[in-house]
């Protein structure tokens, strides 16, 4: 526990560290004391990131999820309070009746605990009251890396469900054995009961078969539940991990891909989840038991077993021929559908521009062309799928006729009874049924295999955020150095920066100027760690930015991009995105720096006004830009990166921005990419870029007139 100057425990509550999260349950109260008891070395920011975003209350499941997000495994078991093992402390104990406790240690017949109900550290006697104990263990770095960086991530994930898989396999085995009851019942009816006219025996057989049918129904219900439950869990894990990985990939991996393409990729991974709960997956469980059924057919019908063997071979050979054709057709159909989806997303995103440019008909024609291609490719894929389905039906009918013909010959030769023939027919359908389903599902198997391969490749990529909780970046003073930095976005493009070298002292204001395409925005993005230079290095306070965690680096810098992106939520939530631990006072201070407070308070709900939905375009440009600036100010960073901060600001608001920059002189390093002479005059130095190279770098007073003449 943390003690104050007088030696009394300090209890931190979640609302004190979390901007907008109002979790005040006993589980929420226990979260921070539990982390402190476990000697967790992270920051409040990491707790906020691990918390649920849309919940005002934490329960046990929510708390375990938070701890899992902080890389703790949990083990839960029923226990009495006095039976807790002191060697396994600290732990969380949830009494059957009462608030949860963080059990710290046991001494002298008492337990020192944190009581989530009263938010106090107390000593309790070791009573016999029952409850649930949850023990947490922090994952080691190597375990985390092995869990993520593997060439078979899906295999590692599914191995966690081995127990459930064994249960499902055992149920499938039992169901297949019970499935022999119906064929043998029919055989006995024909050969024994009908021949002896024994109704009493019939009643016994009917009763036994009925029991078997009820047992089979119960087993099927259990199997369906297990498959549905575990496939949902796997799908949830895959969906969350895919989205998390895409979010934390370096921008160079994601910015070049169209939004529609990335949406399609996420939807493709959902195919894996849907497959696990489908009949196609259940068919795979049935295939191993074909050997058992074929053995029964061989001992029962002898030569009749040749028919299903031939059909199995036909299914296999036909699958080898037709499956590549179907897979190729489905791939082309998927590509065409993806292109159409990308076009639709682009059109909806720029609907206003499409209308005021009068190009609605042009876009309609383009959509018709893309739709035609998608329909044609879909038609080809459907034809091949229909062909494979037709062939499987032909094989099934042919196997029925052939089995009947061979069986009748065996009956006439008295090598097989009539009841045996009926049983063989039923067993042949039992063999060929899963084969037919598997044959019809070949395109789906190929799609799942392709998606699994893509998912494994995605999980092999190195993201920007290791699962290890990163320690706080040391305090940044604001010194910036570019040492022969060169950068190009693609191998085919010209360098955006070439051989850039400069030194910026803490507290200086630097105006980065030049024509469009000179590399001004690229310089700021490199400093933010959004891209990595192909040559040279960038230092902040003498430390290479490549040695810093990119997420921690960006949290330490105040960045104002050219375009302000708003998210659905309140104004306070949009500002707090840049600094999740910001208090209400921090937010008020930030908006005051850009003269934004009066405008916000004039709204009906003030800081709680919701923005970011379809009405965002109706907000004034200056409103959005000042919100953009407030996000940077709320961090109170040592380095500000402003990319065209005057865009959308009127004269009055621009003067407010300039006054804020004047106040920051000497206190924070400010790098402004700008075209405005008024902003250039604020600068201590001018960095003049031309075609990615430094043309001039020096005092603003000496270079401003020269630049203005050249730019005019």
PDB file of N, CA and C in Angstrom, residues 218-262:
ATOM      1  N   UNK A 218     -30.090 -35.236 -26.811  1.00  0.00           N
ATOM      2  CA  UNK A 218     -29.445 -34.522 -25.705  1.00  0.00           C
ATOM      3  C   UNK A 218     -27.980 -34.235 -26.015  1.00  0.00           C
ATOM      4  N   UNK A 219     -27.288 -35.246 -26.574  1.00  0.00           N
ATOM      5  CA  UNK A 219     -25.879 -35.047 -26.914  1.00  0.00           C
ATOM      6  C   UNK A 219     -25.718 -33.981 -27.990  1.00  0.00           C
ATOM      7  N   UNK A 220     -26.631 -33.970 -28.963  1.00  0.00           N
ATOM      8  CA  UNK A 220     -26.558 -32.951 -30.015  1.00  0.00           C
ATOM      9  C   UNK A 220     -26.757 -31.547 -29.439  1.00  0.00           C
ATOM     10  N   UNK A 221     -27.678 -31.433 -28.493  1.00  0.00           N
ATOM     11  CA  UNK A 221     -27.909 -30.126 -27.869  1.00  0.00           C
ATOM     12  C   UNK A 221     -26.671 -29.663 -27.108  1.00  0.00           C
ATOM     13  N   UNK A 222     -26.040 -30.587 -26.388  1.00  0.00           N
ATOM     14  CA  UNK A 222     -24.823 -30.233 -25.642  1.00  0.00           C
ATOM     15  C   UNK A 222     -23.701 -29.852 -26.604  1.00  0.00           C
ATOM     16  N   UNK A 223     -23.553 -30.649 -27.674  1.00  0.00           N
ATOM     17  CA  UNK A 223     -22.494 -30.350 -28.646  1.00  0.00           C
ATOM     18  C   UNK A 223     -22.722 -28.995 -29.311  1.00  0.00           C
ATOM     19  N   UNK A 224     -23.972 -28.716 -29.686  1.00  0.00           N
ATOM     20  CA  UNK A 224     -24.284 -27.431 -30.312  1.00  0.00           C
ATOM     21  C   UNK A 224     -23.974 -26.280 -29.370  1.00  0.00           C
ATOM     22  N   UNK A 225     -24.303 -26.452 -28.089  1.00  0.00           N
ATOM     23  CA  UNK A 225     -24.021 -25.400 -27.105  1.00  0.00           C
ATOM     24  C   UNK A 225     -22.516 -25.170 -26.975  1.00  0.00           C
ATOM     25  N   UNK A 226     -21.754 -26.263 -26.852  1.00  0.00           N
ATOM     26  CA  UNK A 226     -20.306 -26.121 -26.699  1.00  0.00           C
ATOM     27  C   UNK A 226     -19.680 -25.444 -27.912  1.00  0.00           C
ATOM     28  N   UNK A 227     -20.106 -25.873 -29.104  1.00  0.00           N
ATOM     29  CA  UNK A 227     -19.543 -25.285 -30.316  1.00  0.00           C
ATOM     30  C   UNK A 227     -19.922 -23.811 -30.424  1.00  0.00           C
ATOM     31  N   UNK A 228     -21.177 -23.488 -30.178  1.00  0.00           N
ATOM     32  CA  UNK A 228     -21.624 -22.096 -30.286  1.00  0.00           C
ATOM     33  C   UNK A 228     -20.923 -21.215 -29.262  1.00  0.00           C
ATOM     34  N   UNK A 229     -20.830 -21.702 -28.028  1.00  0.00           N
ATOM     35  CA  UNK A 229     -20.219 -20.908 -26.962  1.00  0.00           C
ATOM     36  C   UNK A 229     -18.742 -20.649 -27.236  1.00  0.00           C
ATOM     37  N   UNK A 230     -18.008 -21.707 -27.565  1.00  0.00           N
ATOM     38  CA  UNK A 230     -16.567 -21.550 -27.757  1.00  0.00           C
ATOM     39  C   UNK A 230     -16.235 -20.843 -29.070  1.00  0.00           C
ATOM     40  N   UNK A 231     -17.045 -21.055 -30.109  1.00  0.00           N
ATOM     41  CA  UNK A 231     -16.802 -20.322 -31.352  1.00  0.00           C
ATOM     42  C   UNK A 231     -17.058 -18.833 -31.151  1.00  0.00           C
ATOM     43  N   UNK A 232     -18.039 -18.492 -30.323  1.00  0.00           N
ATOM     44  CA  UNK A 232     -18.284 -17.081 -30.018  1.00  0.00           C
ATOM     45  C   UNK A 232     -17.110 -16.488 -29.253  1.00  0.00           C
ATOM     46  N   UNK A 233     -16.559 -17.251 -28.321  1.00  0.00           N
ATOM     47  CA  UNK A 233     -15.392 -16.765 -27.570  1.00  0.00           C
ATOM     48  C   UNK A 233     -14.197 -16.563 -28.495  1.00  0.00           C
ATOM     49  N   UNK A 234     -13.957 -17.551 -29.368  1.00  0.00           N
ATOM     50  CA  UNK A 234     -12.839 -17.423 -30.307  1.00  0.00           C
ATOM     51  C   UNK A 234     -13.069 -16.245 -31.241  1.00  0.00           C
ATOM     52  N   UNK A 235     -14.307 -16.109 -31.741  1.00  0.00           N
ATOM     53  CA  UNK A 235     -14.609 -14.990 -32.623  1.00  0.00           C
ATOM     54  C   UNK A 235     -14.425 -13.657 -31.942  1.00  0.00           C
ATOM     55  N   UNK A 236     -14.808 -13.575 -30.676  1.00  0.00           N
ATOM     56  CA  UNK A 236     -14.629 -12.331 -29.926  1.00  0.00           C
ATOM     57  C   UNK A 236     -13.154 -11.995 -29.766  1.00  0.00           C
ATOM     58  N   UNK A 237     -12.348 -13.010 -29.447  1.00  0.00           N
ATOM     59  CA  UNK A 237     -10.906 -12.782 -29.288  1.00  0.00           C
ATOM     60  C   UNK A 237     -10.288 -12.349 -30.609  1.00  0.00           C
ATOM     61  N   UNK A 238     -10.641 -13.044 -31.692  1.00  0.00           N
ATOM     62  CA  UNK A 238     -10.085 -12.701 -33.002  1.00  0.00           C
ATOM     63  C   UNK A 238     -10.487 -11.285 -33.397  1.00  0.00           C
ATOM     64  N   UNK A 239     -11.770 -10.954 -33.250  1.00  0.00           N
ATOM     65  CA  UNK A 239     -12.231  -9.626 -33.637  1.00  0.00           C
ATOM     66  C   UNK A 239     -11.539  -8.522 -32.865  1.00  0.00           C
ATOM     67  N   UNK A 240     -11.444  -8.687 -31.546  1.00  0.00           N
ATOM     68  CA  UNK A 240     -10.794  -7.663 -30.725  1.00  0.00           C
ATOM     69  C   UNK A 240      -9.314  -7.543 -31.049  1.00  0.00           C
ATOM     70  N   UNK A 241      -8.646  -8.696 -31.235  1.00  0.00           N
ATOM     71  CA  UNK A 241      -7.207  -8.656 -31.487  1.00  0.00           C
ATOM     72  C   UNK A 241      -6.897  -8.087 -32.861  1.00  0.00           C
ATOM     73  N   UNK A 242      -7.718  -8.418 -33.869  1.00  0.00           N
ATOM     74  CA  UNK A 242      -7.508  -7.864 -35.211  1.00  0.00           C
ATOM     75  C   UNK A 242      -7.661  -6.350 -35.187  1.00  0.00           C
ATOM     76  N   UNK A 243      -8.727  -5.879 -34.548  1.00  0.00           N
ATOM     77  CA  UNK A 243      -8.949  -4.429 -34.497  1.00  0.00           C
ATOM     78  C   UNK A 243      -7.839  -3.737 -33.707  1.00  0.00           C
ATOM     79  N   UNK A 244      -7.422  -4.346 -32.600  1.00  0.00           N
ATOM     80  CA  UNK A 244      -6.338  -3.765 -31.805  1.00  0.00           C
ATOM     81  C   UNK A 244      -5.044  -3.709 -32.603  1.00  0.00           C
ATOM     82  N   UNK A 245      -4.751  -4.802 -33.335  1.00  0.00           N
ATOM     83  CA  UNK A 245      -3.503  -4.844 -34.092  1.00  0.00           C
ATOM     84  C   UNK A 245      -3.512  -3.808 -35.211  1.00  0.00           C
ATOM     85  N   UNK A 246      -4.656  -3.660 -35.894  1.00  0.00           N
ATOM     86  CA  UNK A 246      -4.746  -2.668 -36.962  1.00  0.00           C
ATOM     87  C   UNK A 246      -4.571  -1.264 -36.400  1.00  0.00           C
ATOM     88  N   UNK A 247      -5.154  -1.005 -35.225  1.00  0.00           N
ATOM     89  CA  UNK A 247      -5.024   0.320 -34.619  1.00  0.00           C
ATOM     90  C   UNK A 247      -3.578   0.644 -34.274  1.00  0.00           C
ATOM     91  N   UNK A 248      -2.827  -0.358 -33.830  1.00  0.00           N
ATOM     92  CA  UNK A 248      -1.476  -0.112 -33.355  1.00  0.00           C
ATOM     93  C   UNK A 248      -0.403  -0.391 -34.398  1.00  0.00           C
ATOM     94  N   UNK A 249      -0.804  -0.735 -35.614  1.00  0.00           N
ATOM     95  CA  UNK A 249       0.195  -0.858 -36.671  1.00  0.00           C
ATOM     96  C   UNK A 249       0.750   0.520 -37.015  1.00  0.00           C
ATOM     97  N   UNK A 250       2.001   0.608 -37.426  1.00  0.00           N
ATOM     98  CA  UNK A 250       2.541   1.899 -37.861  1.00  0.00           C
ATOM     99  C   UNK A 250       1.705   2.469 -39.000  1.00  0.00           C
ATOM    100  N   UNK A 251       1.544   3.791 -39.056  1.00  0.00           N
ATOM    101  CA  UNK A 251       0.726   4.401 -40.114  1.00  0.00           C
ATOM    102  C   UNK A 251       1.148   4.003 -41.517  1.00  0.00           C
ATOM    103  N   UNK A 252       2.427   3.708 -41.708  1.00  0.00           N
ATOM    104  CA  UNK A 252       2.888   3.333 -43.045  1.00  0.00           C
ATOM    105  C   UNK A 252       2.230   2.045 -43.527  1.00  0.00           C
ATOM    106  N   UNK A 253       1.726   1.218 -42.603  1.00  0.00           N
ATOM    107  CA  UNK A 253       1.063  -0.030 -42.985  1.00  0.00           C
ATOM    108  C   UNK A 253      -0.399   0.189 -43.349  1.00  0.00           C
ATOM    109  N   UNK A 254      -1.008   1.219 -42.810  1.00  0.00           N
ATOM    110  CA  UNK A 254      -2.461   1.370 -42.933  1.00  0.00           C
ATOM    111  C   UNK A 254      -2.895   2.550 -43.787  1.00  0.00           C
ATOM    112  N   UNK A 255      -2.111   3.624 -43.838  1.00  0.00           N
ATOM    113  CA  UNK A 255      -2.582   4.824 -44.525  1.00  0.00           C
ATOM    114  C   UNK A 255      -2.672   4.634 -46.031  1.00  0.00           C
ATOM    115  N   UNK A 256      -1.889   3.709 -46.575  1.00  0.00           N
ATOM    116  CA  UNK A 256      -1.913   3.515 -48.029  1.00  0.00           C
ATOM    117  C   UNK A 256      -3.092   2.658 -48.471  1.00  0.00           C
ATOM    118  N   UNK A 257      -3.711   1.944 -47.553  1.00  0.00           N
ATOM    119  CA  UNK A 257      -4.848   1.084 -47.902  1.00  0.00           C
ATOM    120  C   UNK A 257      -6.138   1.885 -47.803  1.00  0.00           C
ATOM    121  N   UNK A 258      -7.041   1.649 -48.743  1.00  0.00           N
ATOM    122  CA  UNK A 258      -8.327   2.341 -48.731  1.00  0.00           C
ATOM    123  C   UNK A 258      -9.156   1.881 -47.535  1.00  0.00           C
ATOM    124  N   UNK A 259     -10.043   2.765 -47.080  1.00  0.00           N
ATOM    125  CA  UNK A 259     -10.895   2.435 -45.935  1.00  0.00           C
ATOM    126  C   UNK A 259     -11.742   1.199 -46.239  1.00  0.00           C
ATOM    127  N   UNK A 260     -12.306   1.158 -47.446  1.00  0.00           N
ATOM    128  CA  UNK A 260     -13.127   0.011 -47.819  1.00  0.00           C
ATOM    129  C   UNK A 260     -12.351  -1.288 -47.784  1.00  0.00           C
ATOM    130  N   UNK A 261     -11.088  -1.232 -48.205  1.00  0.00           N
ATOM    131  CA  UNK A 261     -10.253  -2.430 -48.186  1.00  0.00           C
ATOM    132  C   UNK A 261     -10.021  -2.911 -46.762  1.00  0.00           C
ATOM    133  N   UNK A 262      -9.778  -1.982 -45.841  1.00  0.00           N
ATOM    134  CA  UNK A 262      -9.548  -2.367 -44.454  1.00  0.00           C
ATOM    135  C   UNK A 262     -10.828  -2.889 -43.805  1.00  0.00           C
TER     136      UNK A 262
END
